[in-house]
Coordinates of C-alpha atoms and ligand atoms in Angstrom, one line a residue:
M1 CA 19.1 -43.5 -153.1
Q2 CA 20.3 -42.5 -156.9
Y3 CA 18.9 -39.0 -158.1
G4 CA 20.3 -38.2 -161.5
A5 CA 24.1 -38.6 -161.4
Y6 CA 24.5 -38.4 -157.7
S7 CA 23.6 -40.3 -154.6
T8 CA 21.7 -39.4 -151.3
D9 CA 24.5 -41.3 -149.5
S10 CA 26.9 -38.1 -149.6
L11 CA 24.4 -36.5 -147.1
M12 CA 25.1 -37.2 -143.5
S13 CA 22.5 -39.6 -142.4
I14 CA 20.5 -37.9 -139.2
T15 CA 16.9 -39.5 -139.9
S16 CA 14.9 -41.7 -142.2
R17 CA 14.0 -40.1 -145.0
P18 CA 11.3 -41.2 -147.7
E19 CA 12.9 -42.1 -151.0
L20 CA 11.7 -38.9 -153.1
V21 CA 13.1 -35.3 -153.6
F22 CA 11.1 -32.5 -154.0
E23 CA 11.4 -30.3 -156.7
S24 CA 8.9 -27.5 -156.7
G25 CA 5.9 -26.4 -154.6
K26 CA 2.8 -23.6 -154.3
G27 CA 0.6 -23.0 -151.7
S28 CA -0.4 -26.3 -150.3
W29 CA 0.9 -28.6 -152.6
L30 CA 4.8 -30.0 -153.2
V31 CA 5.8 -31.9 -156.3
D32 CA 8.8 -34.8 -156.4
Q33 CA 11.0 -36.0 -158.8
R34 CA 8.5 -38.2 -160.2
G35 CA 6.1 -35.4 -161.3
K36 CA 3.6 -36.5 -158.3
S37 CA 1.8 -34.2 -156.0
Y38 CA 1.6 -33.8 -152.1
L39 CA -1.4 -32.1 -149.9
D40 CA 1.3 -30.5 -147.6
F41 CA -0.3 -30.3 -143.8
I42 CA 3.6 -30.1 -142.4
Q43 CA 4.6 -27.0 -144.3
G44 CA 8.3 -27.2 -143.3
W45 CA 7.2 -27.9 -139.4
A46 CA 4.9 -24.9 -139.1
V47 CA 7.4 -22.6 -141.1
N48 CA 6.0 -21.9 -144.3
C49 CA 2.9 -20.1 -142.7
L50 CA 2.0 -18.6 -146.4
G51 CA 2.6 -21.6 -148.2
H52 CA 5.4 -23.0 -150.7
C53 CA 6.3 -19.5 -152.8
P54 CA 4.1 -17.3 -152.1
P55 CA 4.5 -14.2 -154.1
E56 CA 5.1 -11.6 -151.7
I57 CA 8.3 -13.9 -150.6
S58 CA 9.7 -14.6 -153.9
A59 CA 9.2 -10.8 -154.7
A60 CA 11.0 -10.0 -151.6
L61 CA 13.9 -12.1 -151.8
L62 CA 14.3 -10.6 -155.7
A63 CA 13.8 -7.1 -155.1
Q64 CA 16.5 -7.2 -152.0
A65 CA 18.7 -9.5 -153.7
E66 CA 19.2 -7.2 -156.3
R67 CA 19.6 -3.9 -154.0
L68 CA 21.6 -5.3 -151.2
I69 CA 22.4 -8.7 -149.3
N70 CA 25.2 -8.2 -146.6
P71 CA 26.5 -5.2 -145.6
S72 CA 27.3 -6.6 -142.4
P73 CA 26.0 -7.1 -138.9
A74 CA 28.0 -4.2 -138.0
F75 CA 26.3 -1.6 -139.7
Y76 CA 22.6 -1.0 -139.9
N77 CA 20.4 -2.0 -142.9
A78 CA 16.8 -1.3 -143.9
P79 CA 14.9 -4.2 -143.9
M80 CA 16.2 -4.8 -140.3
V81 CA 15.0 -1.5 -138.7
E82 CA 12.1 -2.2 -140.5
L83 CA 10.9 -5.1 -139.1
A84 CA 12.2 -4.5 -135.7
G85 CA 9.7 -1.6 -135.9
L86 CA 7.0 -3.4 -137.2
L87 CA 7.6 -6.3 -134.4
T88 CA 8.1 -4.0 -131.7
A89 CA 4.9 -1.6 -132.6
N90 CA 2.7 -5.0 -132.4
S91 CA 3.9 -6.7 -129.6
V92 CA 4.6 -5.3 -125.5
F93 CA 8.3 -5.5 -126.2
D94 CA 10.6 -2.6 -127.1
R95 CA 13.8 -4.4 -128.5
V96 CA 14.8 -7.4 -131.2
F97 CA 18.1 -9.5 -131.9
F98 CA 17.4 -11.1 -135.2
A99 CA 19.0 -14.6 -135.3
N100 CA 19.1 -17.2 -137.8
T101 CA 17.0 -20.2 -135.9
G102 CA 14.6 -20.6 -133.2
A103 CA 17.7 -22.4 -131.0
E104 CA 20.0 -19.3 -131.7
A105 CA 16.9 -17.2 -130.5
N106 CA 16.4 -19.1 -127.5
E107 CA 20.3 -19.2 -126.7
G108 CA 19.7 -15.3 -126.9
A109 CA 17.1 -15.3 -124.4
I110 CA 19.3 -18.1 -122.0
K111 CA 21.9 -15.4 -122.3
L112 CA 19.9 -12.2 -121.7
A113 CA 18.4 -13.7 -118.7
R114 CA 21.8 -15.0 -117.2
K115 CA 23.2 -11.3 -118.0
W116 CA 20.4 -9.7 -115.7
G117 CA 20.5 -12.4 -113.2
R118 CA 24.2 -11.3 -113.0
L119 CA 23.7 -7.7 -112.9
H120 CA 19.9 -7.7 -110.9
R121 CA 19.8 -11.0 -109.3
D122 CA 23.5 -11.7 -107.4
G123 CA 24.2 -14.1 -110.2
A124 CA 21.0 -16.2 -110.2
Y125 CA 21.4 -18.2 -113.6
E126 CA 18.6 -21.2 -113.5
I127 CA 15.9 -21.2 -115.8
V128 CA 13.0 -23.2 -114.9
T129 CA 11.8 -25.0 -117.9
F130 CA 9.2 -28.2 -118.5
G131 CA 8.8 -31.7 -119.0
H132 CA 8.3 -32.5 -122.7
S133 CA 9.5 -29.1 -124.1
F134 CA 11.6 -28.2 -127.2
H135 CA 13.8 -25.3 -127.3
G136 CA 16.1 -26.1 -129.8
R137 CA 19.2 -28.4 -131.0
T138 CA 22.1 -26.5 -129.5
L139 CA 23.7 -27.6 -126.5
A140 CA 22.2 -25.1 -124.0
T141 CA 18.7 -25.5 -125.6
M142 CA 19.0 -29.2 -125.5
S143 CA 19.6 -29.0 -121.9
A144 CA 16.5 -26.4 -121.6
S145 CA 14.4 -29.2 -123.6
G146 CA 12.7 -31.6 -121.6
K147 CA 12.6 -34.2 -124.4
A148 CA 13.1 -38.0 -123.6
G149 CA 16.8 -39.0 -123.7
W150 CA 18.1 -35.8 -124.3
D151 CA 19.9 -35.5 -120.9
T152 CA 22.7 -38.1 -121.6
L153 CA 22.6 -37.9 -125.8
Y154 CA 25.5 -35.2 -125.5
A155 CA 26.2 -35.5 -122.0
P156 CA 27.4 -33.5 -119.9
Q157 CA 24.3 -31.1 -120.6
V158 CA 24.7 -27.1 -119.9
A159 CA 23.4 -26.9 -116.2
G160 CA 21.2 -25.1 -114.6
F161 CA 17.6 -26.2 -116.5
P162 CA 15.1 -27.3 -113.7
K163 CA 12.3 -28.9 -115.2
A164 CA 8.7 -28.4 -113.8
V165 CA 5.2 -29.8 -114.7
Y166 CA 3.7 -28.1 -117.6
N167 CA 0.2 -26.7 -116.4
D168 CA 1.0 -27.2 -112.9
I169 CA 1.8 -23.9 -110.8
A170 CA 2.6 -25.7 -107.7
S171 CA 5.3 -27.5 -109.6
V172 CA 7.0 -24.4 -110.6
E173 CA 6.8 -22.8 -107.2
A174 CA 8.6 -25.8 -106.0
L175 CA 11.8 -25.0 -108.3
I176 CA 12.5 -21.4 -107.8
G177 CA 15.1 -20.4 -105.4
A178 CA 17.8 -17.9 -104.8
K179 CA 19.7 -19.0 -107.9
T180 CA 16.8 -18.9 -109.9
V181 CA 16.4 -16.0 -112.8
A182 CA 13.6 -17.0 -115.3
V183 CA 11.3 -19.2 -116.2
M184 CA 10.7 -20.6 -119.7
L185 CA 7.8 -22.1 -121.7
E186 CA 6.1 -22.7 -125.1
P187 CA 2.6 -21.2 -124.6
V188 CA 1.7 -24.1 -126.5
Q189 CA 4.0 -27.4 -126.9
G190 CA 4.6 -28.4 -130.2
E191 CA 6.8 -31.1 -130.5
G192 CA 5.4 -32.1 -127.0
G193 CA 2.5 -33.0 -128.7
V194 CA 0.2 -29.9 -129.2
I195 CA -0.8 -29.2 -125.4
P196 CA -2.0 -25.5 -125.2
A197 CA -1.0 -24.0 -121.9
D198 CA -4.2 -23.5 -119.7
P199 CA -5.0 -18.9 -119.9
A200 CA -4.8 -19.4 -116.2
F201 CA -1.5 -21.2 -116.2
M202 CA -0.3 -18.2 -118.0
K203 CA -1.8 -15.8 -115.9
A204 CA -0.6 -17.5 -112.5
L205 CA 2.9 -17.6 -113.9
R206 CA 2.8 -14.1 -115.0
E207 CA 1.9 -13.3 -111.2
L208 CA 4.3 -15.9 -109.4
T209 CA 7.5 -14.7 -111.6
R210 CA 6.9 -11.0 -110.8
A211 CA 6.1 -11.6 -107.2
R212 CA 9.3 -13.4 -106.9
G213 CA 11.5 -10.8 -109.3
I214 CA 12.3 -13.0 -111.6
L215 CA 11.8 -13.3 -115.8
L216 CA 9.1 -14.8 -117.9
I217 CA 10.2 -16.0 -121.3
V218 CA 7.9 -17.3 -123.6
D219 CA 9.7 -19.4 -126.8
E220 CA 6.6 -18.7 -129.6
V221 CA 9.1 -20.2 -132.1
Q222 CA 6.1 -22.3 -133.4
S223 CA 2.9 -20.5 -131.6
G224 CA 4.0 -16.9 -132.8
M225 CA 3.2 -15.6 -136.2
G226 CA -0.1 -16.0 -136.4
R227 CA -0.2 -19.7 -135.7
T228 CA -2.8 -19.9 -133.4
G229 CA -5.2 -17.1 -134.3
K230 CA -3.3 -14.5 -132.7
L231 CA -0.1 -12.6 -133.6
F232 CA 1.6 -13.8 -130.3
A233 CA -0.1 -17.0 -128.4
Y234 CA 0.8 -15.0 -125.1
E235 CA -2.0 -12.5 -126.1
H236 CA -4.7 -15.7 -125.5
A237 CA -4.0 -15.0 -121.8
A238 CA -3.6 -11.4 -121.9
I239 CA -0.2 -11.3 -120.1
V240 CA 3.1 -9.3 -120.5
P241 CA 6.0 -11.9 -120.5
D242 CA 9.5 -10.1 -120.6
I243 CA 11.4 -11.7 -123.5
M244 CA 9.9 -13.8 -126.3
T245 CA 11.6 -15.9 -129.3
L246 CA 10.3 -16.2 -132.4
G247 CA 11.3 -18.5 -135.5
K248 CA 9.5 -20.7 -137.7
G249 CA 6.7 -18.6 -139.5
I250 CA 8.9 -15.2 -139.1
G251 CA 10.6 -16.2 -142.2
G252 CA 8.1 -18.1 -144.3
G253 CA 10.5 -20.6 -145.3
V254 CA 14.0 -18.9 -144.9
P255 CA 16.1 -18.9 -142.0
L256 CA 15.0 -15.9 -139.7
A257 CA 14.2 -15.8 -135.9
A258 CA 14.2 -13.3 -133.4
L259 CA 14.4 -12.6 -129.9
L260 CA 12.4 -9.6 -128.4
A261 CA 12.5 -7.9 -124.6
R262 CA 10.9 -5.5 -122.6
E263 CA 13.2 -2.3 -122.2
E264 CA 14.0 -3.0 -118.8
I265 CA 15.6 -6.3 -119.2
C266 CA 17.8 -5.5 -122.3
C267 CA 21.3 -5.2 -120.9
F268 CA 23.4 -6.5 -123.4
E269 CA 26.5 -4.6 -123.9
A270 CA 28.6 -4.5 -127.0
G271 CA 30.1 -7.8 -127.5
D272 CA 28.1 -9.8 -125.6
Q273 CA 25.8 -10.9 -128.5
G274 CA 26.3 -10.9 -132.3
G275 CA 26.6 -13.4 -135.4
T276 CA 27.8 -13.0 -138.7
Y277 CA 24.3 -13.4 -140.4
N278 CA 22.3 -11.4 -138.1
G279 CA 19.8 -9.2 -139.4
N280 CA 21.1 -9.5 -143.0
P281 CA 18.9 -7.6 -145.3
L282 CA 17.9 -10.6 -147.5
M283 CA 16.2 -12.5 -144.6
T284 CA 15.0 -9.4 -142.7
A285 CA 13.1 -8.4 -146.3
V286 CA 11.1 -11.6 -146.2
G287 CA 10.3 -11.0 -142.6
V288 CA 9.0 -7.5 -143.2
A289 CA 7.0 -9.1 -146.3
V290 CA 5.6 -12.2 -143.8
V291 CA 4.6 -9.4 -141.3
R292 CA 2.8 -7.4 -143.7
R293 CA 0.6 -10.1 -144.9
L294 CA -0.3 -11.4 -141.2
L295 CA -1.1 -7.6 -140.5
Q296 CA -3.4 -7.3 -143.5
A297 CA -7.3 -6.6 -142.3
G298 CA -8.9 -9.9 -142.0
F299 CA -6.0 -12.1 -142.0
L300 CA -5.6 -13.5 -138.8
G301 CA -9.4 -13.8 -138.3
E302 CA -9.4 -16.2 -141.4
V303 CA -6.7 -18.0 -139.4
E304 CA -9.2 -18.4 -136.2
A305 CA -11.8 -19.4 -138.4
R306 CA -10.0 -21.9 -140.4
G307 CA -8.6 -23.2 -137.2
Q308 CA -12.3 -23.7 -136.1
Y309 CA -13.2 -25.4 -139.2
L310 CA -10.1 -27.8 -139.0
A311 CA -11.0 -28.4 -135.3
K312 CA -14.6 -29.6 -136.5
R313 CA -13.9 -31.6 -139.4
L314 CA -11.4 -33.6 -137.3
L315 CA -13.6 -34.0 -134.7
E316 CA -16.2 -35.7 -137.1
L317 CA -13.6 -37.8 -138.2
S318 CA -12.4 -39.0 -135.1
A319 CA -16.0 -39.8 -133.6
R320 CA -16.7 -41.8 -137.2
H321 CA -13.6 -44.0 -136.6
G322 CA -13.6 -44.1 -132.8
Q323 CA -10.2 -42.3 -132.3
H324 CA -9.8 -39.9 -129.1
G325 CA -10.8 -36.9 -130.1
E326 CA -8.5 -33.6 -131.1
R327 CA -6.7 -30.4 -129.7
G328 CA -4.9 -27.0 -130.2
C329 CA -5.0 -23.6 -131.0
G330 CA -5.9 -21.9 -134.2
L331 CA -4.1 -24.0 -137.1
L332 CA -1.5 -26.1 -134.9
R333 CA -3.9 -29.1 -134.1
A334 CA -3.4 -32.7 -133.2
M335 CA -5.9 -35.4 -133.6
I336 CA -5.4 -38.1 -130.8
L337 CA -5.4 -42.0 -132.0
A338 CA -6.9 -44.8 -130.2
D339 CA -4.0 -46.3 -131.1
E340 CA -0.1 -46.2 -131.9
R341 CA -0.6 -46.2 -135.9
G342 CA 0.4 -42.6 -136.0
P343 CA 3.8 -43.3 -138.0
E344 CA 2.1 -46.0 -140.3
I345 CA -0.6 -43.3 -141.3
V346 CA 2.2 -40.7 -142.3
R347 CA 3.8 -43.5 -144.3
R348 CA 0.7 -44.5 -146.2
G349 CA 0.0 -41.0 -146.6
L350 CA 3.2 -40.4 -148.6
E351 CA 2.4 -43.5 -150.5
L352 CA -1.5 -42.5 -151.6
A353 CA -1.8 -42.0 -155.5
P354 CA -2.3 -40.2 -157.5
Q355 CA -1.6 -37.3 -154.8
G356 CA 0.2 -38.2 -151.3
L357 CA -0.6 -36.5 -148.2
L358 CA 1.8 -34.8 -145.7
L359 CA 1.4 -35.2 -141.8
N360 CA 3.4 -35.7 -139.1
A361 CA 3.0 -37.7 -135.8
P362 CA 4.7 -36.5 -133.1
R363 CA 3.7 -39.4 -130.8
P364 CA 2.7 -42.4 -132.1
N365 CA -0.8 -42.1 -131.0
L366 CA -0.9 -38.6 -132.1
L367 CA -1.2 -37.1 -135.9
R368 CA -0.1 -33.4 -136.0
F369 CA -1.7 -30.5 -138.5
M370 CA 0.5 -27.5 -139.5
P371 CA -1.0 -26.3 -142.6
A372 CA -0.2 -23.0 -144.1
L373 CA -2.0 -20.2 -142.4
N374 CA -3.7 -19.2 -145.6
V375 CA -4.7 -22.8 -146.3
S376 CA -8.4 -22.9 -147.9
E377 CA -11.8 -24.9 -146.9
A378 CA -11.6 -27.1 -149.8
E379 CA -8.1 -27.8 -149.1
I380 CA -9.0 -28.7 -145.5
D381 CA -11.7 -31.0 -147.1
Q382 CA -9.4 -32.7 -149.4
M383 CA -7.1 -33.5 -146.4
I384 CA -10.0 -34.8 -144.5
A385 CA -11.2 -37.0 -147.3
M386 CA -7.5 -38.6 -147.8
L387 CA -7.2 -38.9 -143.9
D388 CA -10.8 -40.9 -143.8
G389 CA -9.4 -43.2 -146.1
L390 CA -6.1 -43.8 -144.3
L391 CA -7.8 -44.4 -140.9
Q392 CA -9.9 -47.1 -142.5
G393 CA -7.2 -49.0 -144.1
Ligands
PLP401 C1 11.0 -25.6 -133.8 C2 11.2 -24.7 -132.4 C3 12.8 -24.3 -131.7 C4 13.8 -24.7 -132.7 O1 13.9 -24.1 -133.9 P1 14.9 -24.3 -135.0 O2 15.1 -23.0 -135.8 O3 14.8 -25.6 -135.5 O4 16.4 -24.2 -134.3 C5 12.7 -23.8 -130.7 N1 11.5 -23.8 -130.3 C6 10.4 -23.9 -130.3 C7 9.0 -24.2 -129.3 C8 10.3 -25.0 -131.6 O5 8.8 -25.4 -132.0

């Protein structure tokens, strides 16, 4: 597609993109090059937790850009220290390593677990993960993921990630042996189709891993930072994991991620782990602004209430159109379709006029909803009205 003096063909093709270029955004709305607005229930894949261009993020970026952008990861900087303090004070973890992407944070979790296994479990290195899981797109995190086809796409895989069945504790137990160092899971499988782990399964996993002397790693890149109505999804099961990773929402739209661990697990020594941009003040200043907003009195209660409202409206819509209901946690939800019209509904949502609708279909029979955490009831109603029309068509 031609865009002014340039062509989109100059970009490497990695996915089929619609023929539009987004030029601006505010809250739950995006605007394309022709001036058409779209109601955004994707929000950068559950990333823009405060919506598009929220004032607290713009202000944090501007203020930090004028003060200090990059002293080097070899030195402490103010927002890095402050954000680590906020995260440890509001979680069960003691230390933080900042990264730029969820995949990179998960790579760090895998390295930390393997190092711990070398020191404390006789070189054990295997990490049990789950079918249909998603942990990122680096070679190790693709190998950890249970996505169909990824075992051969860039073969050979990184070894050491046997796959258990989600919500099936016996399948995990069967895979634990002398080489096992950890179990890693998403408390809600996001890319796999918005499938929450049963709190009883999370509790059983914690008991099992503790009894066998191995680590429990929660990948909260999608489920963390208020997305499920609690600051972190592990809180729903009232468990204490050993390691957690964060991404997406923590940066509210900028590249920021984090690896958190309990003190007794932190075994990196000088030189073991690092990265040029890790903990840079420009991004961690945004993280501070995001966390401060999420911790404001009543914010997470509102997310919970909006999640229940969205669930209720989706259920009504599903019943009216003979679809198969909805599921999810907080503001990470999915409607289960009676057929495989998901991709078609997503495409027709884009084409709606005068305003378009942005939805995602992680599977052909599933529509996923991941609006801004501060989405209004009126915006939910507007989305439901648009979807109502799309389901009729
Ligand atoms: C998105 C996601 C990742 C990967 O994050 P990137 O920032 O794209 O590397 C990892 N784990 C989960 C659960 C995710 O949803």
